[in-house]
PDB file of C-alpha atoms in Angstrom:
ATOM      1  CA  UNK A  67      88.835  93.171  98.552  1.00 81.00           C
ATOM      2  CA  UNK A  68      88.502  95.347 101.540  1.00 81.00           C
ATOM      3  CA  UNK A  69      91.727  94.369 102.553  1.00 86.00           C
ATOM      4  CA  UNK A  70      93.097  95.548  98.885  1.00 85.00           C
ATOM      5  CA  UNK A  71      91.315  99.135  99.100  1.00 82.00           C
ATOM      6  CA  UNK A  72      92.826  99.725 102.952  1.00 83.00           C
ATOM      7  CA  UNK A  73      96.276  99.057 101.579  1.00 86.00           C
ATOM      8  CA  UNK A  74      95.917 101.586  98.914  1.00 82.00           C
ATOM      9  CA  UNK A  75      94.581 104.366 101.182  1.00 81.00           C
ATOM     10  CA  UNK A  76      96.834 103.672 103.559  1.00 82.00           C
ATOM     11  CA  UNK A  77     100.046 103.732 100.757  1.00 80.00           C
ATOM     12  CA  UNK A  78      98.507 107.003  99.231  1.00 78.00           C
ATOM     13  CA  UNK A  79      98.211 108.254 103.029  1.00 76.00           C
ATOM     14  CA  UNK A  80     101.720 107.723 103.541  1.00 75.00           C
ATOM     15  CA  UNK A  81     102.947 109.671 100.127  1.00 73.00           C
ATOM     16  CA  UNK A  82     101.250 112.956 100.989  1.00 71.00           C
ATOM     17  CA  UNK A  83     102.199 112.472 104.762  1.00 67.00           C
ATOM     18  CA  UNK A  84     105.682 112.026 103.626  1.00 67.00           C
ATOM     19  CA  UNK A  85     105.610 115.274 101.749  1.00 67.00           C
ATOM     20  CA  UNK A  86     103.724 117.279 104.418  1.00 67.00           C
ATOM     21  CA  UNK A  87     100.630 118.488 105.469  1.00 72.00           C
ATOM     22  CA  UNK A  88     101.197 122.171 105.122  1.00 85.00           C
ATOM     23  CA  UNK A  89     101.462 122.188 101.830  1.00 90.00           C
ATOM     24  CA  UNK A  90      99.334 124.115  99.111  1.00 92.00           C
ATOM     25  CA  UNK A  91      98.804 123.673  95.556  1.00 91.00           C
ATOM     26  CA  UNK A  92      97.915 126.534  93.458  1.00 93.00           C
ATOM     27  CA  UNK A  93      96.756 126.317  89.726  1.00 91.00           C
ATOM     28  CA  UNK A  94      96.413 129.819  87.811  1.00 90.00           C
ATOM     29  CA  UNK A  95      95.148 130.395  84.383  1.00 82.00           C
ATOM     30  CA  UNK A  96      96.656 132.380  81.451  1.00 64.00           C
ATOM     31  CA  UNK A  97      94.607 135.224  81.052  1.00 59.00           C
ATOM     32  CA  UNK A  98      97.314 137.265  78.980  1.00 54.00           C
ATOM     33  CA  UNK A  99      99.865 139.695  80.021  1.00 49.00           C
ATOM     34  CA  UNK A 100      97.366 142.297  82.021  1.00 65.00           C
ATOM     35  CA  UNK A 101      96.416 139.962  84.652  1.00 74.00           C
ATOM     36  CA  UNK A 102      99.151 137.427  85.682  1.00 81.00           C
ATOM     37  CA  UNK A 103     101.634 136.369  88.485  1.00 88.00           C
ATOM     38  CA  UNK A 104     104.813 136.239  88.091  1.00 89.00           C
ATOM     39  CA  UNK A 105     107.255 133.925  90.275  1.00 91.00           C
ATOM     40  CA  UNK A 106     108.634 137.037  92.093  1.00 92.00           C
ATOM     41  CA  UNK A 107     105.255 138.358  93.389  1.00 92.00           C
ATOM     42  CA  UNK A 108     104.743 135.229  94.671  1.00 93.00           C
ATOM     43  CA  UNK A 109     107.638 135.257  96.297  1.00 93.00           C
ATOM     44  CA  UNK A 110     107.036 138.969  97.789  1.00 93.00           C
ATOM     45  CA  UNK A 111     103.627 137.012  99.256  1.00 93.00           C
ATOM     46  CA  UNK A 112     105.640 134.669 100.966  1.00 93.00           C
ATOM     47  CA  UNK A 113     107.941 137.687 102.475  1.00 93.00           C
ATOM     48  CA  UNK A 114     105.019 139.738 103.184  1.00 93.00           C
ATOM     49  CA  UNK A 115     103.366 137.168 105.055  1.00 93.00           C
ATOM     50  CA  UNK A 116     106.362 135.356 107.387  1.00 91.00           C
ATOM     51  CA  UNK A 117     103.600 134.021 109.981  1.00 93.00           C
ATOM     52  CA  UNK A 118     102.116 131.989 107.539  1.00 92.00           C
ATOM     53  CA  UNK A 119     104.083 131.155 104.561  1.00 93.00           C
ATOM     54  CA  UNK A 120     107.144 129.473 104.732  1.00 91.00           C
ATOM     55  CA  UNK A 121     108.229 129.410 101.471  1.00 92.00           C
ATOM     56  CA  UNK A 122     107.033 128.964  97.618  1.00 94.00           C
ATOM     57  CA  UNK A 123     108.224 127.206  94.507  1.00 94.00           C
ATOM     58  CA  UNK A 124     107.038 127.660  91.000  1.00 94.00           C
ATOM     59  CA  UNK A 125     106.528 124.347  89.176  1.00 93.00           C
ATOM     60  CA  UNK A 126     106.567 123.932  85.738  1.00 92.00           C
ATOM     61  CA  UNK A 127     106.766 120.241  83.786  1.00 87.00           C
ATOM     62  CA  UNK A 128     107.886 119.552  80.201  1.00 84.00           C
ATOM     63  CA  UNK A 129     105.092 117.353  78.548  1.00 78.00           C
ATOM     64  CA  UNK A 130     106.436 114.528  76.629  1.00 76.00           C
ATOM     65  CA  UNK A 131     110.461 114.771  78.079  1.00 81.00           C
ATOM     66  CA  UNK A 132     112.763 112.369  76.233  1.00 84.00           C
ATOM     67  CA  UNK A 133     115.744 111.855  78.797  1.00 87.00           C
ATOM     68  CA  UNK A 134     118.842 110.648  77.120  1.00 87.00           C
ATOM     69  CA  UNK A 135     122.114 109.319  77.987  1.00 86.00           C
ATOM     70  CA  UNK A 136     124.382 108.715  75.225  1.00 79.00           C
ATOM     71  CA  UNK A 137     121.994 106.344  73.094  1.00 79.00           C
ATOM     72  CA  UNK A 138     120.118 104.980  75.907  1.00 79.00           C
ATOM     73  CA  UNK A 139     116.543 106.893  76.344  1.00 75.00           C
ATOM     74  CA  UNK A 140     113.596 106.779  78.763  1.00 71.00           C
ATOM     75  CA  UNK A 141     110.235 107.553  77.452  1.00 63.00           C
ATOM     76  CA  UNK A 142     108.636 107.863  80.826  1.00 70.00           C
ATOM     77  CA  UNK A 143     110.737 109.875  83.151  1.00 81.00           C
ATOM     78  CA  UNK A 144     108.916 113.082  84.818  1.00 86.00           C
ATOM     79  CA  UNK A 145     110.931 116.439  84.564  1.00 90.00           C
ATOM     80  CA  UNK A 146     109.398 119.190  86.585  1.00 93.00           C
ATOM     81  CA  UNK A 147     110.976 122.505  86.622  1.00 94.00           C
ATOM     82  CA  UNK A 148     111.189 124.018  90.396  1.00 95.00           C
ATOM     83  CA  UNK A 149     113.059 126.368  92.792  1.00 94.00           C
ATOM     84  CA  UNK A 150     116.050 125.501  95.294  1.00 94.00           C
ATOM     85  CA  UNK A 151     112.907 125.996  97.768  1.00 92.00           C
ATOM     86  CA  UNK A 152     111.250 122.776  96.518  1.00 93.00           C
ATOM     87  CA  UNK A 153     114.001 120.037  97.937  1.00 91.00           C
ATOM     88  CA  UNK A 154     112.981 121.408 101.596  1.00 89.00           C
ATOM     89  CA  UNK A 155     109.318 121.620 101.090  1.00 89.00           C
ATOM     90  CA  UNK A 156     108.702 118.198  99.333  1.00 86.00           C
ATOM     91  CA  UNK A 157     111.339 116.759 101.637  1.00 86.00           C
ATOM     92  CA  UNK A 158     113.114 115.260  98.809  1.00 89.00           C
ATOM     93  CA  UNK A 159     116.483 113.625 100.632  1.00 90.00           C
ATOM     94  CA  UNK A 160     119.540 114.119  98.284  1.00 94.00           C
ATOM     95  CA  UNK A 161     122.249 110.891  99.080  1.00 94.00           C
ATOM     96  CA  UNK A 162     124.425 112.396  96.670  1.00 93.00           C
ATOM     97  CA  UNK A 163     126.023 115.847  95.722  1.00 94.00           C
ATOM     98  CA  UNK A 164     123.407 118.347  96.383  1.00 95.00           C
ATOM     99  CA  UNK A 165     119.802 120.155  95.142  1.00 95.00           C
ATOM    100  CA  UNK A 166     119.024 122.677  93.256  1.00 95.00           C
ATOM    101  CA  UNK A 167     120.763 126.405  94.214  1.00 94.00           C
ATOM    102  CA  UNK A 168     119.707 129.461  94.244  1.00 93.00           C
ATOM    103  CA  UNK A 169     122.194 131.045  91.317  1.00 94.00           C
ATOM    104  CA  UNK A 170     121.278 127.623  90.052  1.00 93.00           C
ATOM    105  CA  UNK A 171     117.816 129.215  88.867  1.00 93.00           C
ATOM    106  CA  UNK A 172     118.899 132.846  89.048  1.00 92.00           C
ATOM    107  CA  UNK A 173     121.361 131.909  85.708  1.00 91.00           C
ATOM    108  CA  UNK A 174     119.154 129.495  84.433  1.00 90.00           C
ATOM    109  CA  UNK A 175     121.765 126.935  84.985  1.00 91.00           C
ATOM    110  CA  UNK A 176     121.073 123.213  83.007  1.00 93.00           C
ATOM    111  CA  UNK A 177     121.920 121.353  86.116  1.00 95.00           C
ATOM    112  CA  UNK A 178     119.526 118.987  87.394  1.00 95.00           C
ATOM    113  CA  UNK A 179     118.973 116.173  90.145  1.00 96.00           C
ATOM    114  CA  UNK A 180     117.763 112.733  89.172  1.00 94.00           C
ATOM    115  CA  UNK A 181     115.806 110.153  91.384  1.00 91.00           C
ATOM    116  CA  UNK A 182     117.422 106.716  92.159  1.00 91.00           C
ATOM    117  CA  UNK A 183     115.784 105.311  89.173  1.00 89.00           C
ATOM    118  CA  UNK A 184     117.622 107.172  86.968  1.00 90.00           C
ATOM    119  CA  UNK A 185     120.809 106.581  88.170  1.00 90.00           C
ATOM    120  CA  UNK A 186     120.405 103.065  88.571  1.00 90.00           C
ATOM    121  CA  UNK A 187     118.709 102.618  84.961  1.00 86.00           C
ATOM    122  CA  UNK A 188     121.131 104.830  83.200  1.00 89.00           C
ATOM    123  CA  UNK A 189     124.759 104.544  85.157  1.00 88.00           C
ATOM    124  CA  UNK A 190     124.523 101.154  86.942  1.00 83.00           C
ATOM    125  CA  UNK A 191     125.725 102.082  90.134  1.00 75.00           C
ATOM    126  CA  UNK A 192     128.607 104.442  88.287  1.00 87.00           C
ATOM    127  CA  UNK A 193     128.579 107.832  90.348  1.00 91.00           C
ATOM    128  CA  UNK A 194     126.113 109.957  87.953  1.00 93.00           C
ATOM    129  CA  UNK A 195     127.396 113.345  89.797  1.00 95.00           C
ATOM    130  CA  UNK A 196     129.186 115.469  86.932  1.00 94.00           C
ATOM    131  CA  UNK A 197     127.702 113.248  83.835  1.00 93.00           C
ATOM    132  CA  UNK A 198     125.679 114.785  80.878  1.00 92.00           C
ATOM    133  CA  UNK A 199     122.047 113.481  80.232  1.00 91.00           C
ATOM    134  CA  UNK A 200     119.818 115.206  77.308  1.00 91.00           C
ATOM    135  CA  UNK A 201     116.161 116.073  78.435  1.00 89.00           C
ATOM    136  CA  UNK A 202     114.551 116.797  74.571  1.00 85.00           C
ATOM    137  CA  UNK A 203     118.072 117.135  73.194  1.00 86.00           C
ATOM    138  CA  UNK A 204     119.096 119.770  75.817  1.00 90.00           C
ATOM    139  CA  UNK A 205     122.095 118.934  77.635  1.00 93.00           C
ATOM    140  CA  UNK A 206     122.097 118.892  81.375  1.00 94.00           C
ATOM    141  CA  UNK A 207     124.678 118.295  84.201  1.00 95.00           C
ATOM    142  CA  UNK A 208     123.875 115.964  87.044  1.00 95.00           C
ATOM    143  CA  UNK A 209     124.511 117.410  90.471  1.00 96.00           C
ATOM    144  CA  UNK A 210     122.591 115.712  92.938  1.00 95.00           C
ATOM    145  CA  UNK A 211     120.786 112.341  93.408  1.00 94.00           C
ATOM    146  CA  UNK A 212     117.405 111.662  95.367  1.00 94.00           C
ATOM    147  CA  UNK A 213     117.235 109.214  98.377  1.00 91.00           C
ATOM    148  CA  UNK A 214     115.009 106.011  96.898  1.00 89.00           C
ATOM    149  CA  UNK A 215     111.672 106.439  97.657  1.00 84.00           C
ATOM    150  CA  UNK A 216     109.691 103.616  95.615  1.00 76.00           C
ATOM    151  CA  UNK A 217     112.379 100.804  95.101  1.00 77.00           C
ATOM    152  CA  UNK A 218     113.402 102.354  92.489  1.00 76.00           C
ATOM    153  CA  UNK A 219     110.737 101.170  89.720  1.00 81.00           C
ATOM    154  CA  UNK A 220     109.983 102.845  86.311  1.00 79.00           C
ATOM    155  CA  UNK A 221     107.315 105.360  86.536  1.00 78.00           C
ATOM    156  CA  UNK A 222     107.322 105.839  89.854  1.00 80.00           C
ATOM    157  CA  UNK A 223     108.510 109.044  91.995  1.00 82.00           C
ATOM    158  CA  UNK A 224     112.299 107.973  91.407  1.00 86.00           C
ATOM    159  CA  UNK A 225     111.867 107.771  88.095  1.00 88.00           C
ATOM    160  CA  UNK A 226     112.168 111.793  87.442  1.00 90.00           C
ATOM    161  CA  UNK A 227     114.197 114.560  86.965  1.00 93.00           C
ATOM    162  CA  UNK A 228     114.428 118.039  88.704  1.00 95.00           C
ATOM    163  CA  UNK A 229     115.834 120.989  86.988  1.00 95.00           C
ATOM    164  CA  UNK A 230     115.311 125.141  87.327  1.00 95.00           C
ATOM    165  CA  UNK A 231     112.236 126.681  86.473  1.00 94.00           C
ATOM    166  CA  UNK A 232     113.963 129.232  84.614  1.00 92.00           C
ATOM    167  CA  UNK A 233     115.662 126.418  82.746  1.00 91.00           C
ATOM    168  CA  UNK A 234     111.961 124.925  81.260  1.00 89.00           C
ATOM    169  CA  UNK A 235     111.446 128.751  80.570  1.00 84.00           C
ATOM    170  CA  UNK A 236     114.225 128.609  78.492  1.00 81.00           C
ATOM    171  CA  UNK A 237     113.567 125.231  76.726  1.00 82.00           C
ATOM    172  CA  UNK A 238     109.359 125.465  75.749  1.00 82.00           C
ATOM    173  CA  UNK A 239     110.082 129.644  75.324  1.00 80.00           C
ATOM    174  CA  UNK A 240     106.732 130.343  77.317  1.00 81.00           C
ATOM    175  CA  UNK A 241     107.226 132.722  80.679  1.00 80.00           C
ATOM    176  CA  UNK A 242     104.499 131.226  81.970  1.00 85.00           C
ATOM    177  CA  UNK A 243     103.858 129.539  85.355  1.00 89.00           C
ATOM    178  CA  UNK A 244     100.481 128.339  85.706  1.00 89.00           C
ATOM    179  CA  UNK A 245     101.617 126.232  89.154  1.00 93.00           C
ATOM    180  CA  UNK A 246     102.853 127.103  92.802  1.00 95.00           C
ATOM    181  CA  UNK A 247     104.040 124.918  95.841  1.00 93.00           C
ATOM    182  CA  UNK A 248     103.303 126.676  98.861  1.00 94.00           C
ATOM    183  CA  UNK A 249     104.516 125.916 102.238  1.00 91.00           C
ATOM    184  CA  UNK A 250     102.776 126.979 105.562  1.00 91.00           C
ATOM    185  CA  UNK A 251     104.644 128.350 108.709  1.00 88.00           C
ATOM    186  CA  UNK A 252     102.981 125.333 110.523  1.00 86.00           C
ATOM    187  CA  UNK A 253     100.064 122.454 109.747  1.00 80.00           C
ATOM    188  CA  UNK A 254      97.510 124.201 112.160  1.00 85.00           C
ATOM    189  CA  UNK A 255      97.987 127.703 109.653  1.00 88.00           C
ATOM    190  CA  UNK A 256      97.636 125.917 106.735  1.00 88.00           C
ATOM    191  CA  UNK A 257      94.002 127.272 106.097  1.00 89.00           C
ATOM    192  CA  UNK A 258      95.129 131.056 107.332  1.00 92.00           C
ATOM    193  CA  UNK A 259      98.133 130.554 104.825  1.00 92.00           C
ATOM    194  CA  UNK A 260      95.353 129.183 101.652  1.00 92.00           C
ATOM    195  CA  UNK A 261      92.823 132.310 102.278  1.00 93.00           C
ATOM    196  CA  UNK A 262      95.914 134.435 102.383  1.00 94.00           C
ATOM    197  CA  UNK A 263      96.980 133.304  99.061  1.00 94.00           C
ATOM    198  CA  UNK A 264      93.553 133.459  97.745  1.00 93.00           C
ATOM    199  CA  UNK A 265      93.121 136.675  99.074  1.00 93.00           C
ATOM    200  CA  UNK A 266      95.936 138.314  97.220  1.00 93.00           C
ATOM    201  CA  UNK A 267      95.017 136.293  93.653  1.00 92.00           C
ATOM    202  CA  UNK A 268      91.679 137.521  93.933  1.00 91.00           C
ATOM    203  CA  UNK A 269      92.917 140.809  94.367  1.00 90.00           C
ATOM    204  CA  UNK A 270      94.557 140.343  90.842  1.00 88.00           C
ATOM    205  CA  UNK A 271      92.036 138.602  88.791  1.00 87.00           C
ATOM    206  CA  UNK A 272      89.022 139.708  90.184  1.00 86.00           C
ATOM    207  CA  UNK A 273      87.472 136.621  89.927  1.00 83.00           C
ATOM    208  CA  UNK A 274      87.861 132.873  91.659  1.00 84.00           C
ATOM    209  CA  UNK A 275      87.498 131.198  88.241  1.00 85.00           C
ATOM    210  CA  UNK A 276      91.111 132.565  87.206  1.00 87.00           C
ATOM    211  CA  UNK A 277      92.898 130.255  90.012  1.00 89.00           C
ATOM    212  CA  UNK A 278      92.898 127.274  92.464  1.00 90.00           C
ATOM    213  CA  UNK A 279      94.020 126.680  95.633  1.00 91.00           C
ATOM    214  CA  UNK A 280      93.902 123.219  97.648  1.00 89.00           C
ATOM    215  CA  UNK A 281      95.922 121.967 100.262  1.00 86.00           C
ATOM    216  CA  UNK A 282      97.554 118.643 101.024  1.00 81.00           C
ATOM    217  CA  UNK A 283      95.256 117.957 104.277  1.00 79.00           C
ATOM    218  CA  UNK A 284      92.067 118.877 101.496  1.00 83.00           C
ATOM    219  CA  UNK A 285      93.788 116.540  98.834  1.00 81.00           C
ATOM    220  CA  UNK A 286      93.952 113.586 101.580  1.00 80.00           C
ATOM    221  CA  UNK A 287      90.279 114.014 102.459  1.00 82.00           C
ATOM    222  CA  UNK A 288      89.265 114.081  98.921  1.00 84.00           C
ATOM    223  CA  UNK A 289      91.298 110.543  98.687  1.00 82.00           C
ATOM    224  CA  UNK A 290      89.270 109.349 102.225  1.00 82.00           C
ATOM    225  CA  UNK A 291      86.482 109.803  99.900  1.00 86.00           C
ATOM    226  CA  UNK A 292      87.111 108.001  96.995  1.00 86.00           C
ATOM    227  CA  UNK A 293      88.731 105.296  98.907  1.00 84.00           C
ATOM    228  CA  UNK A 294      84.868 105.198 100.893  1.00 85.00           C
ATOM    229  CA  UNK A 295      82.858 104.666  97.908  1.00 89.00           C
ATOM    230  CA  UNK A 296      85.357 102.360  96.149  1.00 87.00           C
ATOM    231  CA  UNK A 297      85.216 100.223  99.423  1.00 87.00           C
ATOM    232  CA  UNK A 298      81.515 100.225  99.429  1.00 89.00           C
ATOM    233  CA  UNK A 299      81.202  98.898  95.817  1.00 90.00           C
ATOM    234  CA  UNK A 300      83.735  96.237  96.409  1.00 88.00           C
ATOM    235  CA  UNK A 301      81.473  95.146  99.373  1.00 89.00           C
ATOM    236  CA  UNK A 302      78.727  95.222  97.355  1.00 91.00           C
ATOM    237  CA  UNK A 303      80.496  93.194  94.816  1.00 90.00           C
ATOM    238  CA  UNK A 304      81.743  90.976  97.306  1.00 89.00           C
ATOM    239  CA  UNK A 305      78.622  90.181  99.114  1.00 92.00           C
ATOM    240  CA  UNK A 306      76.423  89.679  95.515  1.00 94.00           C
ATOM    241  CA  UNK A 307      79.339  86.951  95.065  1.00 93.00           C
ATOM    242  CA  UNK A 308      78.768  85.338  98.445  1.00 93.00           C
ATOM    243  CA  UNK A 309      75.137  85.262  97.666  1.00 95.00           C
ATOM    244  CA  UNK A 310      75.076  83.496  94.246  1.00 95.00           C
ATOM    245  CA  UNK A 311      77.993  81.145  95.780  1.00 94.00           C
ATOM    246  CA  UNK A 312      75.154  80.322  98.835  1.00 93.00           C
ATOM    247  CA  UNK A 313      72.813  79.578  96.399  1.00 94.00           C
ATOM    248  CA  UNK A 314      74.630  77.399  94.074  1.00 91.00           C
ATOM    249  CA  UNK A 315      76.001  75.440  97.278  1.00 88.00           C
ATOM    250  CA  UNK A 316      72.496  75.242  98.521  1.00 88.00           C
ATOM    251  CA  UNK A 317      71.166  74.300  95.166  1.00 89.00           C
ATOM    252  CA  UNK A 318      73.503  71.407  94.410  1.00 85.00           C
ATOM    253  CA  UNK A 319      73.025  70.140  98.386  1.00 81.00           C
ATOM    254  CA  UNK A 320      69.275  69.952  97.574  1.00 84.00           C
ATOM    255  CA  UNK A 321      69.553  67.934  94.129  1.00 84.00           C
ATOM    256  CA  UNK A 322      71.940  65.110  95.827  1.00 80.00           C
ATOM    257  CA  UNK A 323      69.810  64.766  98.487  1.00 82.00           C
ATOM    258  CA  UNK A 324      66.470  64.788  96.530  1.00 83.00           C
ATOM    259  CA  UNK A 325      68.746  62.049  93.755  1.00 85.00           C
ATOM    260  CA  UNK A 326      69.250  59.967  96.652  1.00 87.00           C
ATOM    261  CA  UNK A 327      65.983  59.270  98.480  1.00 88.00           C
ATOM    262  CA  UNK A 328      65.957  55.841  98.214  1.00 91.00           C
ATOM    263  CA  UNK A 329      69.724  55.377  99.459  1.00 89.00           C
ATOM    264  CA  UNK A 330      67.750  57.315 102.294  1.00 90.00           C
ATOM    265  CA  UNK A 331      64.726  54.917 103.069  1.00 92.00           C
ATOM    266  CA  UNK A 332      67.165  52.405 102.898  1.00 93.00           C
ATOM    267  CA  UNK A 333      69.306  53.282 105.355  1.00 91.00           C
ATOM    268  CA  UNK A 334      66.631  54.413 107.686  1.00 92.00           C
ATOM    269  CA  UNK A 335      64.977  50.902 107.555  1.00 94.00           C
ATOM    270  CA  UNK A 336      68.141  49.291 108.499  1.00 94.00           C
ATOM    271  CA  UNK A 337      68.000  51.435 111.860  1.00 94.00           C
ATOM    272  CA  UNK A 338      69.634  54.693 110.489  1.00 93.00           C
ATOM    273  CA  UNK A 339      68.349  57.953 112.806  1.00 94.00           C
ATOM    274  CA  UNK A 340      67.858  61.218 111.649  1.00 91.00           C
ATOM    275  CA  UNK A 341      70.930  62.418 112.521  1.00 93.00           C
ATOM    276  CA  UNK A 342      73.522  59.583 110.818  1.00 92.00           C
ATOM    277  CA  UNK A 343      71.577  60.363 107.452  1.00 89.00           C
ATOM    278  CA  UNK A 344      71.854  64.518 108.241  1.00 88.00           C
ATOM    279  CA  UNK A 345      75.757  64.123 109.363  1.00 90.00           C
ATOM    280  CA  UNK A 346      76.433  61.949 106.469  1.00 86.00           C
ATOM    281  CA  UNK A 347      75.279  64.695 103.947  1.00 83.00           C
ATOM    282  CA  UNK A 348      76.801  67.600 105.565  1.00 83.00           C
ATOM    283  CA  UNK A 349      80.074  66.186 105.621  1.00 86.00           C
ATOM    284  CA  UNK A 350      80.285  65.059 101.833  1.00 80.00           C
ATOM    285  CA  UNK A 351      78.787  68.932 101.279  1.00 74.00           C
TER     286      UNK A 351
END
């Protein structure tokens, strides 16, 4: 069981490792049009602040996406909206045609880039680059394909779709973006970079309830955590088992032993010692 928990941490360890530690999340709330963000002043921050910040992507998801190809659908498949920023920042490694562009978002193209699972499930090994797939009965052009990440099983990080911000704008008809990426200038400024950030949202709102801000480095301690206190109930678990299991054993070792006393005086009359009786029953235990 402990075994089972380690090997959990240690593959949830290597997903946020493999997207970086510098990273930070933000979260803001809709509080109407007088006291917002917009995607631009958050990219001003970022150029403002070139010692700390690295870069920024908005991040917007479409709950519910339907992805078709011709009549074939997938029910699961993630499609986030993000910036040409994002591919560099998450480190997602395109094997095929290319990520997300700048005029890409700037004319809210529909092109997207799908993860391996998505090509595999939809064009069986067919080159995908140039084909049409529907996201809620929009039509989007394929332009790039992800590097496989998690052997390319449903649900899973290659089972999604990437396509401009501006695009998801377009398709729910909200100018909303309650969600940043952030990138720090290095892993030792991430926590300069976050009060930065926090500094300047504050400075907007006016209050710390309007927005949240957590790094990648916070995230993996908040896992270390959880990961703890599972492990310590699974011991728990583990060792009430071993206990009732000692018992029982014990238990049943008692009753043959007490079932058999005669079998016992027997044997010890006919010259049996102590310790041919004692072997005897520890070996059929």
């Amino acid at each position: 069981l402990v075994s089972m928990v380690d090997g959990l941490k240690a593959s949830i360890v290597e997903q946020f490792e493999s997207m970086g530690t510098n990273l930070i999340s933000v979260s803001i709330n809709s509080r109407g049009s007088t006291r917002t963000v917009t995607p631009e002043q958050m990219q001003e921050l970022v150029e403002e602040n070139p010692d700390l910040l690295a870069g920024v992507s908005p991040m917007t998801s479409i709950n519910g996406a339907t992805v078709r190809v011709g009549t074939d659908d997938s029910d699961t498949t993630s499609v986030t909206g993000v910036s040409e920023s994002y591919g560099d920042m998450a480190k997602k490694v395109v094997v095929n045609g290319r990520f997300l562009q700048y005029m890409d978002i700037e004319s809210r193209q529909k092109n997207c880039v799908i993860g391996s699972y998505i090509a595999e499930h939809f064009f069986d090994g067919e080159d995908p680059i140039g084909e049409k797939l529907k996201i809620n009965g929009n039509t989007f052009t394929i332009v790039g394909v992800l590097e496989e990440k998690a052997d390319s099983e449903e649900s899973s990080s290659d089972d999604a779709v990437y396509i401009p911000y501006t695009a998801v704008r377009s398709i729910t008809r909200n100018e909303f973006v309650g969600t940043y990426m952030f990138q720090a200038a290095d892993k030792e400024l991430t926590d300069q970079a976050k009060k930065a950030i926090t500094d300047y949202l504050y400075s907007i709102f006016n209050s710390s309830d309007s927005y949240m801000a957590m790094s990648q480095a916070e995230m993996l301690e908040m896992v270390d955590d959880i990961t703890g206190q599972i492990t310590v109930i699974l011991v728990g678990i583990a060792a009430i088992s071993l206990l009732v299991g000692g018992i029982g054993i014990m238990n049943i070792m008692l009753v043959s032993v007490t079932e058999r006393t005669r079998e016992i005086g027997i044997r010890k009359s006919l010259g049996a010692k102590r310790w041919d009786i004692m072997s005897q029953f520890v070996v059929e235990a």
